[in-house]
Short mmCIF file of C-alpha atoms in Angstrom, two decimals:
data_model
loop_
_atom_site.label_atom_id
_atom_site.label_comp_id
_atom_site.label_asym_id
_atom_site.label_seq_id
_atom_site.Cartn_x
_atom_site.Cartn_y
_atom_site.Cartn_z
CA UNK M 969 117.63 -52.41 -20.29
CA UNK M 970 114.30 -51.55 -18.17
CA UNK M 971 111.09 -53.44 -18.24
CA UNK M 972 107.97 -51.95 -17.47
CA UNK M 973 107.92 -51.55 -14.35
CA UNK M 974 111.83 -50.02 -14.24
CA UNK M 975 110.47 -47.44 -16.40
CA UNK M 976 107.76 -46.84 -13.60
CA UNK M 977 110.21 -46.90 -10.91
CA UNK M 978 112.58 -44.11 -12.86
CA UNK M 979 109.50 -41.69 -13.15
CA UNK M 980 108.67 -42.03 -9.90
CA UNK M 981 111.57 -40.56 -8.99
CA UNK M 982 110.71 -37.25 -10.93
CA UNK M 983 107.23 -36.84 -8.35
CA UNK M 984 107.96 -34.14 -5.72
CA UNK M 985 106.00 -34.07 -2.30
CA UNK M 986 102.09 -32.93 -2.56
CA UNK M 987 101.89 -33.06 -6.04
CA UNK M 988 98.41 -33.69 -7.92
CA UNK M 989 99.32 -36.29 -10.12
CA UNK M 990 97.20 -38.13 -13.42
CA UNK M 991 98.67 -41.49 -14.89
CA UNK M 992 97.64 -43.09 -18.23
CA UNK M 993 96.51 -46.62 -19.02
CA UNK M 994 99.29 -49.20 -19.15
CA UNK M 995 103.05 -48.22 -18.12
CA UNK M 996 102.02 -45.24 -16.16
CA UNK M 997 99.80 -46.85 -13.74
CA UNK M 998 102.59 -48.97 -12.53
CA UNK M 999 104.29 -45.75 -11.54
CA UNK M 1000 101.88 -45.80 -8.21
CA UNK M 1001 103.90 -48.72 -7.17
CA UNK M 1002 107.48 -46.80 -7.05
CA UNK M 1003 106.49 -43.84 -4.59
CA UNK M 1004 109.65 -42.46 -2.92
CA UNK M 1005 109.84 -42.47 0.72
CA UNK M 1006 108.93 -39.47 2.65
CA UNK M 1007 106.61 -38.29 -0.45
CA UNK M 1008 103.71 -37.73 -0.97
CA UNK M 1009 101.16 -37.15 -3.92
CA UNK M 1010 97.43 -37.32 -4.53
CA UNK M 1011 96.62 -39.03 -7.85
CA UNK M 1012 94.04 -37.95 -9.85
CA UNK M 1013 91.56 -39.94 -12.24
CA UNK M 1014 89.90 -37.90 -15.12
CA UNK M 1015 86.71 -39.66 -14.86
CA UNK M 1016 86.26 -37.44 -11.13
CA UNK M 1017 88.37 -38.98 -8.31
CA UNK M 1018 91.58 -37.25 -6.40
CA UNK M 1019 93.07 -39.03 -3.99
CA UNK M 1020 92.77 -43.12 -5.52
CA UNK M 1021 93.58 -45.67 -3.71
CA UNK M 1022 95.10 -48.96 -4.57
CA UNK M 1023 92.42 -51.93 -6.45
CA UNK M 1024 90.40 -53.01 -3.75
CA UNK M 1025 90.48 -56.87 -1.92
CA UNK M 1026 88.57 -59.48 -3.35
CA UNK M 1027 85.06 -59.17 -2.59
CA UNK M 1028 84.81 -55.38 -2.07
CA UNK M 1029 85.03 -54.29 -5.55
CA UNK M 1030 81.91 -51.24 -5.86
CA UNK M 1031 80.77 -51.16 -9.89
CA UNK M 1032 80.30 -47.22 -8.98
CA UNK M 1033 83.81 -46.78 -7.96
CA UNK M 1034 86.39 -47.06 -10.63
CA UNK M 1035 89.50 -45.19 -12.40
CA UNK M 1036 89.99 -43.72 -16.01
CA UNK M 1037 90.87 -47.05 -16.93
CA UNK M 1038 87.45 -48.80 -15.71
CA UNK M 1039 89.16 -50.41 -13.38
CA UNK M 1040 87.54 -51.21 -9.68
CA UNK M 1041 89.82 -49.28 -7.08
CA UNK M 1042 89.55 -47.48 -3.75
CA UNK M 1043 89.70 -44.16 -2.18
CA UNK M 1044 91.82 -43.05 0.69
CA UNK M 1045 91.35 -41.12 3.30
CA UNK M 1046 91.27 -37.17 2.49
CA UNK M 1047 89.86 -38.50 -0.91
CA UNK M 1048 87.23 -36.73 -3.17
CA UNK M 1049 84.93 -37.11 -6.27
CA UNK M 1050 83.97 -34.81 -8.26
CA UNK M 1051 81.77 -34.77 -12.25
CA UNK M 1052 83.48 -35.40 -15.05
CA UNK M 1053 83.25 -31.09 -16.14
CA UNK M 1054 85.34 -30.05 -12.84
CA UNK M 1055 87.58 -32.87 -13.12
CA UNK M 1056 88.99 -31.22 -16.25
CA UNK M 1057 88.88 -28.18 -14.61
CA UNK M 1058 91.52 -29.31 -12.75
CA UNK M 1059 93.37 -30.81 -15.56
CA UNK M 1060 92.80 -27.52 -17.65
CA UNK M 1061 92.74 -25.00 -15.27
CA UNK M 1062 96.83 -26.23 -14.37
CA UNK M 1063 96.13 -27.72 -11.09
CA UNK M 1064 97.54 -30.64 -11.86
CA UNK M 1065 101.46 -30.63 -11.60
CA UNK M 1066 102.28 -34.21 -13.21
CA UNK M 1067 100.93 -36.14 -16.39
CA UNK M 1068 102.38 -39.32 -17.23
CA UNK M 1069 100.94 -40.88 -20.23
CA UNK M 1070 101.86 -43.67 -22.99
CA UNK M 1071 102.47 -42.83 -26.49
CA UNK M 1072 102.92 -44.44 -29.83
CA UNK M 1073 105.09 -41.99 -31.46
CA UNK M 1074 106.90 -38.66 -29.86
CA UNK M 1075 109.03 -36.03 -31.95
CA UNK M 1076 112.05 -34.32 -30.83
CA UNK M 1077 110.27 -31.28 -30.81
CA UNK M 1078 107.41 -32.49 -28.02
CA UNK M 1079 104.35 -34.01 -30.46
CA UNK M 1080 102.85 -37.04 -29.50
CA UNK M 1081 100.83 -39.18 -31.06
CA UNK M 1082 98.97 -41.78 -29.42
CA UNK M 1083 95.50 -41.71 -29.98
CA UNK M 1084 94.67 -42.77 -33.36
CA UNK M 1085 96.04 -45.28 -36.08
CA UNK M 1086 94.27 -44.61 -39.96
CA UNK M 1087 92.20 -47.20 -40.91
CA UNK M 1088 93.39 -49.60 -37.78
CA UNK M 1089 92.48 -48.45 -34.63
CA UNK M 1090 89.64 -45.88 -33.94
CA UNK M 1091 89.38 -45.90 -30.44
CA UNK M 1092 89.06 -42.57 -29.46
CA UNK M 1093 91.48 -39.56 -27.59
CA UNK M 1094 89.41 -40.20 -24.13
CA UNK M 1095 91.08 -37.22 -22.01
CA UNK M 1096 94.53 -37.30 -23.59
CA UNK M 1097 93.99 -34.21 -25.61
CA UNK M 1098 93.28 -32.41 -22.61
CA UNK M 1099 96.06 -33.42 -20.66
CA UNK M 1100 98.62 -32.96 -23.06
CA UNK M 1101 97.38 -29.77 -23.91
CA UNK M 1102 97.21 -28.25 -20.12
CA UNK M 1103 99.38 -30.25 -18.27
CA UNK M 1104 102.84 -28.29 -17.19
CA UNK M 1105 104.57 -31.37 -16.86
CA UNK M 1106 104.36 -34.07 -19.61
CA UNK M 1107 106.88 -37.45 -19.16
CA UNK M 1108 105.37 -39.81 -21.09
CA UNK M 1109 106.48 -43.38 -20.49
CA UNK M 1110 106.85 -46.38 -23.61
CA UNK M 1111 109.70 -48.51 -25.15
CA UNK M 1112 112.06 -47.16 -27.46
CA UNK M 1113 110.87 -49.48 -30.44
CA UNK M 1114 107.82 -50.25 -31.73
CA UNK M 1115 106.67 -54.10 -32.02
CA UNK M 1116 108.31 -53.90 -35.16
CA UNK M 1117 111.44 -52.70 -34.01
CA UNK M 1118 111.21 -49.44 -35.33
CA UNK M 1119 111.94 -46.25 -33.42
CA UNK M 1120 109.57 -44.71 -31.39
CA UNK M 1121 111.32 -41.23 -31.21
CA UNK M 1122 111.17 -39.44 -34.54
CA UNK M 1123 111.95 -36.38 -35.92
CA UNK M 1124 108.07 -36.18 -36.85
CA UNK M 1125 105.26 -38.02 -36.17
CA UNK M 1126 103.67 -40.23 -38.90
CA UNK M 1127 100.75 -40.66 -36.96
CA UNK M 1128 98.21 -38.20 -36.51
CA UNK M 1129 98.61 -36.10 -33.34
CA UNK M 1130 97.21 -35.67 -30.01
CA UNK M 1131 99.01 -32.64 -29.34
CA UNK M 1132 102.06 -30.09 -30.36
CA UNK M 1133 105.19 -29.44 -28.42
CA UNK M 1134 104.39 -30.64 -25.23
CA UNK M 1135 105.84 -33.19 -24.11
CA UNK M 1136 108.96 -32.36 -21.45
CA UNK M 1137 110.48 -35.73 -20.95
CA UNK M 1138 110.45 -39.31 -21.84
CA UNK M 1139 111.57 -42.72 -19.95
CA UNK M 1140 112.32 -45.41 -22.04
CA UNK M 1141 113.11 -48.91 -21.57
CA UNK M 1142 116.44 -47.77 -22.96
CA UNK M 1143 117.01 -43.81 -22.01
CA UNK M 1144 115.97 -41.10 -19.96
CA UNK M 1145 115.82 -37.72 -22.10
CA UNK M 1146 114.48 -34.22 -21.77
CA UNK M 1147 112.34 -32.50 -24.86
CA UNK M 1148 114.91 -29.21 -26.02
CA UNK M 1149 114.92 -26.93 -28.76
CA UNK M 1150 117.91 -29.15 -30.10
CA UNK M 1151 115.77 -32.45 -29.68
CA UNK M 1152 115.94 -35.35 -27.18
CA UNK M 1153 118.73 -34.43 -25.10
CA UNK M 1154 119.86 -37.54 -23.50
CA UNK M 1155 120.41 -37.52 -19.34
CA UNK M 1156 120.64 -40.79 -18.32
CA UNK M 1157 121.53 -44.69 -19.69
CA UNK M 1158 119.60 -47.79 -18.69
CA UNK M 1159 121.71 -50.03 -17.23
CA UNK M 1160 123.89 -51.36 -19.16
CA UNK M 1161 122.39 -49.93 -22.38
CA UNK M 1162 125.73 -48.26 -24.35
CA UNK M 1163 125.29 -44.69 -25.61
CA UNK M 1164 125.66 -46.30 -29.15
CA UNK M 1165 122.97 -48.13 -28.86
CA UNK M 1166 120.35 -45.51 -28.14
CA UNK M 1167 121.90 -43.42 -30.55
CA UNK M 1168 121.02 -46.40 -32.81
CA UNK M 1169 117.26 -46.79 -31.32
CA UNK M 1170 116.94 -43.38 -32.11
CA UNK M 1171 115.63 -41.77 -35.43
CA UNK M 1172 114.83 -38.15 -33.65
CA UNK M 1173 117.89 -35.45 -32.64
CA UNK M 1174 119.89 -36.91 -30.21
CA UNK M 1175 121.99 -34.86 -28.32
CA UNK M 1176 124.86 -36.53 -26.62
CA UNK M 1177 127.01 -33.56 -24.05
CA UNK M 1178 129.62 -34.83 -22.45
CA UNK M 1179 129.81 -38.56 -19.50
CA UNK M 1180 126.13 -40.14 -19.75
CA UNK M 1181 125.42 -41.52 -16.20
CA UNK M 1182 123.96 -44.68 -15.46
CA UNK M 1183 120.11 -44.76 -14.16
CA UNK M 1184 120.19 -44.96 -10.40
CA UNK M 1185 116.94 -47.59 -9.75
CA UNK S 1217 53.08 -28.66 -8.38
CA UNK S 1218 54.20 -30.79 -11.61
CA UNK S 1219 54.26 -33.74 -10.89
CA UNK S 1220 57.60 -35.19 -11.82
CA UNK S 1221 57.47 -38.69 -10.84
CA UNK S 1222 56.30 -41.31 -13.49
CA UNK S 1223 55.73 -44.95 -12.56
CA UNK S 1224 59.06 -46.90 -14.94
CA UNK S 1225 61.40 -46.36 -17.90
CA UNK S 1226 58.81 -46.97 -20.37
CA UNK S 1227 56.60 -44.24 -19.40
CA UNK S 1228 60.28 -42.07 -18.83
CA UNK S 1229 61.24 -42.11 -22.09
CA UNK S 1230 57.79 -41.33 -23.55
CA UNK S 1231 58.04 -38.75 -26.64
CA UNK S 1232 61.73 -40.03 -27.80
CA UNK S 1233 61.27 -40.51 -31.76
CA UNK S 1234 63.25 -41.52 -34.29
CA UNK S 1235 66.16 -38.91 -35.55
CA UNK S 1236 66.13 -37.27 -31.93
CA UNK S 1237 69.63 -36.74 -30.54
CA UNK S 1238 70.14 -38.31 -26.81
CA UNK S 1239 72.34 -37.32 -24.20
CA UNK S 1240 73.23 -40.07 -21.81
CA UNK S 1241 75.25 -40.08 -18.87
CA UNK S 1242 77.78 -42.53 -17.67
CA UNK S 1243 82.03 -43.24 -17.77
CA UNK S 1244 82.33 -47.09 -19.40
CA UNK S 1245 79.86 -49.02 -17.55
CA UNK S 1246 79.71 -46.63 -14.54
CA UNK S 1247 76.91 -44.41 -13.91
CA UNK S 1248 74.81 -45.28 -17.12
CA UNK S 1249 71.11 -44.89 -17.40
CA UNK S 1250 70.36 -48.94 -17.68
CA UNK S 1251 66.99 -49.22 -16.99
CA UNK S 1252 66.30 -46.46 -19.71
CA UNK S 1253 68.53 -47.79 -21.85
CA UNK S 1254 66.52 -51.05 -21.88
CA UNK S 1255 63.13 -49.18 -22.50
CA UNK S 1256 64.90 -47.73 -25.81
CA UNK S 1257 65.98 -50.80 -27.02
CA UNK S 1258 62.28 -52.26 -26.74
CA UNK S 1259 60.64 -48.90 -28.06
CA UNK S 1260 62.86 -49.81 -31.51
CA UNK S 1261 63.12 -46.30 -31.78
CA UNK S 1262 65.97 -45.57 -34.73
CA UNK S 1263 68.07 -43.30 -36.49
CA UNK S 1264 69.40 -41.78 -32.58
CA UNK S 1265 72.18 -39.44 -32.44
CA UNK S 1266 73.41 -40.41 -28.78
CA UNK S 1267 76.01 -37.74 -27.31
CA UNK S 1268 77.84 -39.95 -24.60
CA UNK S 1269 81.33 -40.36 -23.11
CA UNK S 1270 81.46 -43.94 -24.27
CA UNK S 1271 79.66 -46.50 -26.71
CA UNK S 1272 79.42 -49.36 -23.64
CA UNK S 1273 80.03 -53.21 -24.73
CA UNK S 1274 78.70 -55.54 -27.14
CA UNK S 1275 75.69 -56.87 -25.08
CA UNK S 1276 75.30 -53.88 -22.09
CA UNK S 1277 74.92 -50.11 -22.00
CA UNK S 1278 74.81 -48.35 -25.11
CA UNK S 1279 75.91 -51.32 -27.12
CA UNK S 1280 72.11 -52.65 -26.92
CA UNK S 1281 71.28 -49.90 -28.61
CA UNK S 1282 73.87 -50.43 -31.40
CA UNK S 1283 73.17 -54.06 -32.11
CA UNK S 1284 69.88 -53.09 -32.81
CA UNK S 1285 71.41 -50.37 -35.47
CA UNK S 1286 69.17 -47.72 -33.22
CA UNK S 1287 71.46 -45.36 -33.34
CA UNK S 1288 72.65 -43.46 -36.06
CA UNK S 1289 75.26 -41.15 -34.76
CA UNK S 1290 77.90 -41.32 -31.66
CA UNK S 1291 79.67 -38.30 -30.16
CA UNK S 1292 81.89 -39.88 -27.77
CA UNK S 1293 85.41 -39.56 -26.58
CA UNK S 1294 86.50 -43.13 -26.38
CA UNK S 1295 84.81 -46.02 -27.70
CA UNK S 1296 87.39 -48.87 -27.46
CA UNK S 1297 85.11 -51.42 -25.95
CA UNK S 1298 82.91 -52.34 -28.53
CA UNK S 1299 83.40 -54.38 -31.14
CA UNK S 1300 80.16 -54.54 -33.00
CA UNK S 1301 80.54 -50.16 -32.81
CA UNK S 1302 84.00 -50.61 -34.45
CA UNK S 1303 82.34 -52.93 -36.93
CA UNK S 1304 79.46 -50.50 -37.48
CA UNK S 1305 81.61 -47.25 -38.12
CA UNK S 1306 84.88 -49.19 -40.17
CA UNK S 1307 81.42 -50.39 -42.72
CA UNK S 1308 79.97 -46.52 -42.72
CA UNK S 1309 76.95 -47.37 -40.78
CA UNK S 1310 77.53 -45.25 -38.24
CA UNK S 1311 78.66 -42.05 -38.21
CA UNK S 1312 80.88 -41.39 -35.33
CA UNK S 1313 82.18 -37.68 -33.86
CA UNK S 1314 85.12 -37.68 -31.71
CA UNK S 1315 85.76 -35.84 -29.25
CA UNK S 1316 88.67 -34.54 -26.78
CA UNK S 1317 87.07 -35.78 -22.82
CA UNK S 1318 87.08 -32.75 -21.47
CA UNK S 1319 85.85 -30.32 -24.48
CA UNK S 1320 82.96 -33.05 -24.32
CA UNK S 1321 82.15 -32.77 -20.57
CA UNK S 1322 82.34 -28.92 -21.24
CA UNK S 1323 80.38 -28.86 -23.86
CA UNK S 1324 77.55 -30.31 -22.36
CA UNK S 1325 77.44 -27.93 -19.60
CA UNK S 1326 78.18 -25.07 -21.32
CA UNK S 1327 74.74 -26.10 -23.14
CA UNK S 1328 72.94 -26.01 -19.82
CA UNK S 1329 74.54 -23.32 -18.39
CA UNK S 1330 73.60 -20.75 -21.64
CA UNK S 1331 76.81 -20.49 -23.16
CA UNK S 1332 77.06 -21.04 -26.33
CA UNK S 1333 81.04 -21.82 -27.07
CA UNK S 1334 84.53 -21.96 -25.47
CA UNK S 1335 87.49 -21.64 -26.25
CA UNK S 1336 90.09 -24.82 -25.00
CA UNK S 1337 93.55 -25.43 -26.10
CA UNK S 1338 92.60 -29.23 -25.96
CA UNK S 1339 93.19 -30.80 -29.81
CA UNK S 1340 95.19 -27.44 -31.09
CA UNK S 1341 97.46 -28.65 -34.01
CA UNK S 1342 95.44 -31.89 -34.02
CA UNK S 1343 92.70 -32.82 -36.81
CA UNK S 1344 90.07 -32.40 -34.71
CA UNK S 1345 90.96 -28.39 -35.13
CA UNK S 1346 90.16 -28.72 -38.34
CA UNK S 1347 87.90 -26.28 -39.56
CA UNK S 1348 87.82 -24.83 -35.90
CA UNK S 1349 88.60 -21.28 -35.08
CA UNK S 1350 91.97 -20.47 -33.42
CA UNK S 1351 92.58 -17.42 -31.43
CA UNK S 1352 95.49 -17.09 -29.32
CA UNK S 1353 94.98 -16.00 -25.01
CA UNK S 1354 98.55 -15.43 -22.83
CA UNK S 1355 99.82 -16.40 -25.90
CA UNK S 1356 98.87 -19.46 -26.21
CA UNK S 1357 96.41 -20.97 -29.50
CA UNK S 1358 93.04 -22.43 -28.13
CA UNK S 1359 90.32 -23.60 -30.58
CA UNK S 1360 86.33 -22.43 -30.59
CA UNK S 1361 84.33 -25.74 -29.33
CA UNK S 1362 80.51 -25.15 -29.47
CA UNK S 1363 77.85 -26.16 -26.62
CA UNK S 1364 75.91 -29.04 -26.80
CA UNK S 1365 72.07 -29.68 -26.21
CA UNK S 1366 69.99 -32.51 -26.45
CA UNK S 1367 66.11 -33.76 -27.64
CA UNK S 1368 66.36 -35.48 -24.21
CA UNK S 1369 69.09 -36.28 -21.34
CA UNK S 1370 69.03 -39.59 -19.55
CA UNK S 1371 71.03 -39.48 -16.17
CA UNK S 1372 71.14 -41.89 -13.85
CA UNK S 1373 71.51 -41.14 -9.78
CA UNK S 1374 72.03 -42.72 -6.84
CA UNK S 1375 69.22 -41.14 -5.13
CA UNK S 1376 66.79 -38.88 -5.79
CA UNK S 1377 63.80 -37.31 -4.31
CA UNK S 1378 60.47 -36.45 -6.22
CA UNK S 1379 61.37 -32.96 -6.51
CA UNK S 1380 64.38 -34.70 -9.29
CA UNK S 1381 66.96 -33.57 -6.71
CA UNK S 1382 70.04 -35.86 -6.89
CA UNK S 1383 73.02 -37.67 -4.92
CA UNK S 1384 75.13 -39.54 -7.46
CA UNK S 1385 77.38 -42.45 -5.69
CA UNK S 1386 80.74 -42.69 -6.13
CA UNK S 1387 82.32 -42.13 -9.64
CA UNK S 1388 79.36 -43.36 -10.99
CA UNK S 1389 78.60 -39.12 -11.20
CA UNK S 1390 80.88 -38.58 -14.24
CA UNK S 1391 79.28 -37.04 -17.09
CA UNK S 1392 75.45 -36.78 -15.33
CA UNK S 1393 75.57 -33.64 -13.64
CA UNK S 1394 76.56 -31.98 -16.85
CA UNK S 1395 73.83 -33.87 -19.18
CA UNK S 1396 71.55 -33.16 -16.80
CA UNK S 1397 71.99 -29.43 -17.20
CA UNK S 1398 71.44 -30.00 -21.17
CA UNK S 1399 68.41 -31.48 -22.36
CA UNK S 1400 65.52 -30.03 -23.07
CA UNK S 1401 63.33 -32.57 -21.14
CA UNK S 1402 65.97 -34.43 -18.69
CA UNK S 1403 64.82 -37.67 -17.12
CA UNK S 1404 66.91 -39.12 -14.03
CA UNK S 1405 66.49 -42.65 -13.03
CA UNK S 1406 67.62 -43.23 -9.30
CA UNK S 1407 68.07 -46.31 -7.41
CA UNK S 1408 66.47 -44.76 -4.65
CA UNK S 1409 63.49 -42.42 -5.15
CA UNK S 1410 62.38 -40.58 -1.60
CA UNK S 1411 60.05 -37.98 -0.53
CA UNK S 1412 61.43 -33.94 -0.39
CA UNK S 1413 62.94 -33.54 3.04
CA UNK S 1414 64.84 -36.73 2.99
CA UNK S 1415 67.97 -35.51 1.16
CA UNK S 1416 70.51 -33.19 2.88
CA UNK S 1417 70.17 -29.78 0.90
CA UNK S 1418 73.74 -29.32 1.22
CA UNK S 1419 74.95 -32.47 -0.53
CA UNK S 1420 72.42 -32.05 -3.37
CA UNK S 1421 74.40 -33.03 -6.61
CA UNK S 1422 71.73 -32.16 -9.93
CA UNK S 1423 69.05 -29.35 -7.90
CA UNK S 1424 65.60 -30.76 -9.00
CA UNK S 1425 65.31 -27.30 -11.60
CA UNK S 1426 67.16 -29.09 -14.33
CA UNK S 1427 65.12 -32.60 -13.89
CA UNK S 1428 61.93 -33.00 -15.95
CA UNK S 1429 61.70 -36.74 -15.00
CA UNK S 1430 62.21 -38.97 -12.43
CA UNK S 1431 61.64 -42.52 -11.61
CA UNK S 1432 63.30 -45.32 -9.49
CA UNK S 1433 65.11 -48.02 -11.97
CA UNK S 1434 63.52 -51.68 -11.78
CA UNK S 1435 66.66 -53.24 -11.01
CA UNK S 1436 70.48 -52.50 -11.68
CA UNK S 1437 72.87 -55.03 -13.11
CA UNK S 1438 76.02 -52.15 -13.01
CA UNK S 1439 78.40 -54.57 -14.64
CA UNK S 1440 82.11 -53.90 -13.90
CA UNK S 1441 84.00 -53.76 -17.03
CA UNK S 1442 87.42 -54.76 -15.63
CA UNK S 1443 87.39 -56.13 -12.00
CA UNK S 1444 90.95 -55.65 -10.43
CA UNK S 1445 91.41 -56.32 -6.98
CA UNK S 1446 94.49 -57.35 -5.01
CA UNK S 1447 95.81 -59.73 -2.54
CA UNK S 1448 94.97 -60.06 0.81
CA UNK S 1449 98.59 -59.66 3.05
#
């Protein structure tokens, strides 16, 4: 089984060299960590900076320069910032080849929910209704289960959406699987996870073809 | 020449009354309009509709404004900080509009810039469609979101020069280039005000046509909402 940041270091396997790349609050900004060798991306915050560097030292945190998630950071060189309109030009407009983002709930057939509970939590959608509606590329990153155990990966979402059918893969702490028209088709195992047991964790389609490999971390 | 320059934030924010709807500029803590924000919250004005990406925190930003049940209406996209807001809008105090980041930051310009709506595909299928029309492009549903204008815009610059020409620092710019295009009096408070000549024209952020107001803030606080740094090797 993965913990947070071995679900990082799977996704960052799926970046490619000279992508422009967002990542959501919580498991997806560890995925900055886990950059392959030889690659390289340019990661993108929605509230107007390309190219963000890691949280600054001690000392040199600048109120005026922070990520999506409020968060002091840094810029690196070849960096750029931008208002808050062009920055989801970007996101819109498809210039943006990666999303990875969090969610509370997916369906086999690519919904997500993760912006809203009824009556609980009233946060708000922040950009996440733009990104999942533009982006080419949506892996979203969570655990299997919920805190109370339940499944994470349904056949619908009970919670109301953030947005329909797009969603192309998901990492789990347990599985790695790609969004079909059949459901979650399942590629890869966390180590030593059984295919039982995700079959188990799962309340969505699961399709099963043939020898499940092991996640090479 | 108008004279655009006026001495502080109280004289800034003269002719904001009650029931006006405020645009205000600013990502969390980043970039907001705090010395104006503080001249609100001693005017007592009330019953605000404030269109801004955030709702700030209990005791900074726009949550001054809420302990003081000044406003009456938030159009935001994320207001997760704020307990007392959360309070407010779970009792039915405050009426709260939601709104998809982007269609928000759009919205706002496309009120400056003299269009009137968009279509997006941002909150399709979701309930924030509801009611919206659909019409399909490449074949793909997008939903009609409307432009947004304001009583008054409140922006908050780096520097500025008396002509309202301004440099935003950092990712403090956010949302203020776009509110500054859409109020119908726009006041900028700058850390910095200078004289015409002293800003680059080619790095000009806001051009001085869409700034009514201008004035250089008393003193900025600009509170980090969550300071991560690392380790020195």
């Amino acid at each position: 089984m993965l913990d947070k940041n071995g679900i990082a270091k799977r996704i960052a396997q799926e970046l490619r060299d000279g992508w422009y790349v967002n990542l959501g609050i919580g498991i997806p900004t560890l995925v900055a960590n886990y950059i392959p060798e030889g690659i390289s991306v340019e990661f993108q915050s929605e509230n107007g900076l390309l190219g963000m560097g890691p949280f600054p030292y001690e000392g040199e945190e600048d109120a005026d320069m922070i990520n999506a998630g409020k968060q002091t950071v840094t810029t690196l060189p070849g960096a750029s910032i931008f208002d808050s309109s062009t920055s989801f030009a970007m996101i819109r407009g498809q210039h943006v080849q990666l999303t990875v983002l969090g969610a509370m709930e997916v369906a086999d057939n690519g919904d997500i929910a993760n912006w809203k509970i009824p009556g609980k939590m009233v946060k708000g959608m922040g950009g996440a209704m733009d990104l999942v509606a533009s982006a080419e590329n949506i892996i979203v990153a969570m655990m299997h289960a919920n805190k109370a155990g339940e499944s994470k990966l349904l056949t619908e979402c009970t919670l109301p959406i953030t947005g329909v059918q797009c969603v192309k893969k998901v990492v789990t702490n347990l599985a790695v699987m790609d969004i079909t028209p059949e459901g979650f088709k399942l590629l890869e195992r966390a180590p030593g996870v059984s295919v039982e047991e995700i079959q188990n964790a799962t309340a969505g389609r699961l399709v099963v073809e043939g020898e499940i490999p092991e996640m090479i971390l | 020449m108008i004279n655009k320059v006026v001495s502080d934030a109280d004289s800034a924010i003269d002719g904001i009354q009650d029931n006006m709807t405020l645009m205000l500029g600013g990502f969390g803590l980043c970039g907001i309009p705090e010395n104006s924000i503080g001249a609100l919250v001693k005017s007592g004005v009330k019953g605000l509709t404030c269109i801004s990406n955030n709702a700030g925190v209990d005791d900074f930003g726009l949550g001054l404004l809420l302990q003081g049940r000044q406003i009456k209406k938030m159009v935001s996209s994320y207001v997760g900080e704020n307990d007392e807001f959360e309070r407010q809008m779970l009792s039915g105090e405050l009426e709260v509009d939601l709104i998809p980041q982007g269609s928000l930051a759009e919205r706002c310009r496309a009120g400056g810039a003299g269009i009137p709506a968009f279509f997006t595909p941002a909150g399709y299928g979701t309930e924030i469609a509801e009611g919206k029309e659909v019409r399909e492009f490449n074949g793909k549903p997008h939903i009609l979101e409307s432009a947004l204008t304001a009583d008054f815009a409140i922006v908050k610059a780096w520097k500025g020069d008396t002509n309202g020409n301004l440099v935003y620092k950092g990712t403090a710019r956010n949302f203020n280039p776009a509110i500054a295009m859409a109020g119908k009096i726009t006041i900028a408070e700058v850390e910095e005000l200078v004289e015409p000549g002293e800003l680059d024209p080619n790095f000009i952020h806001t051009p001085g046509i869409f700034i009514q107001r201008i004035f250089q803030g008393e003193k900025y606080e600009k509170r980090i909402e969550q300071r991560t740094v690392r380790m020195r090797d």
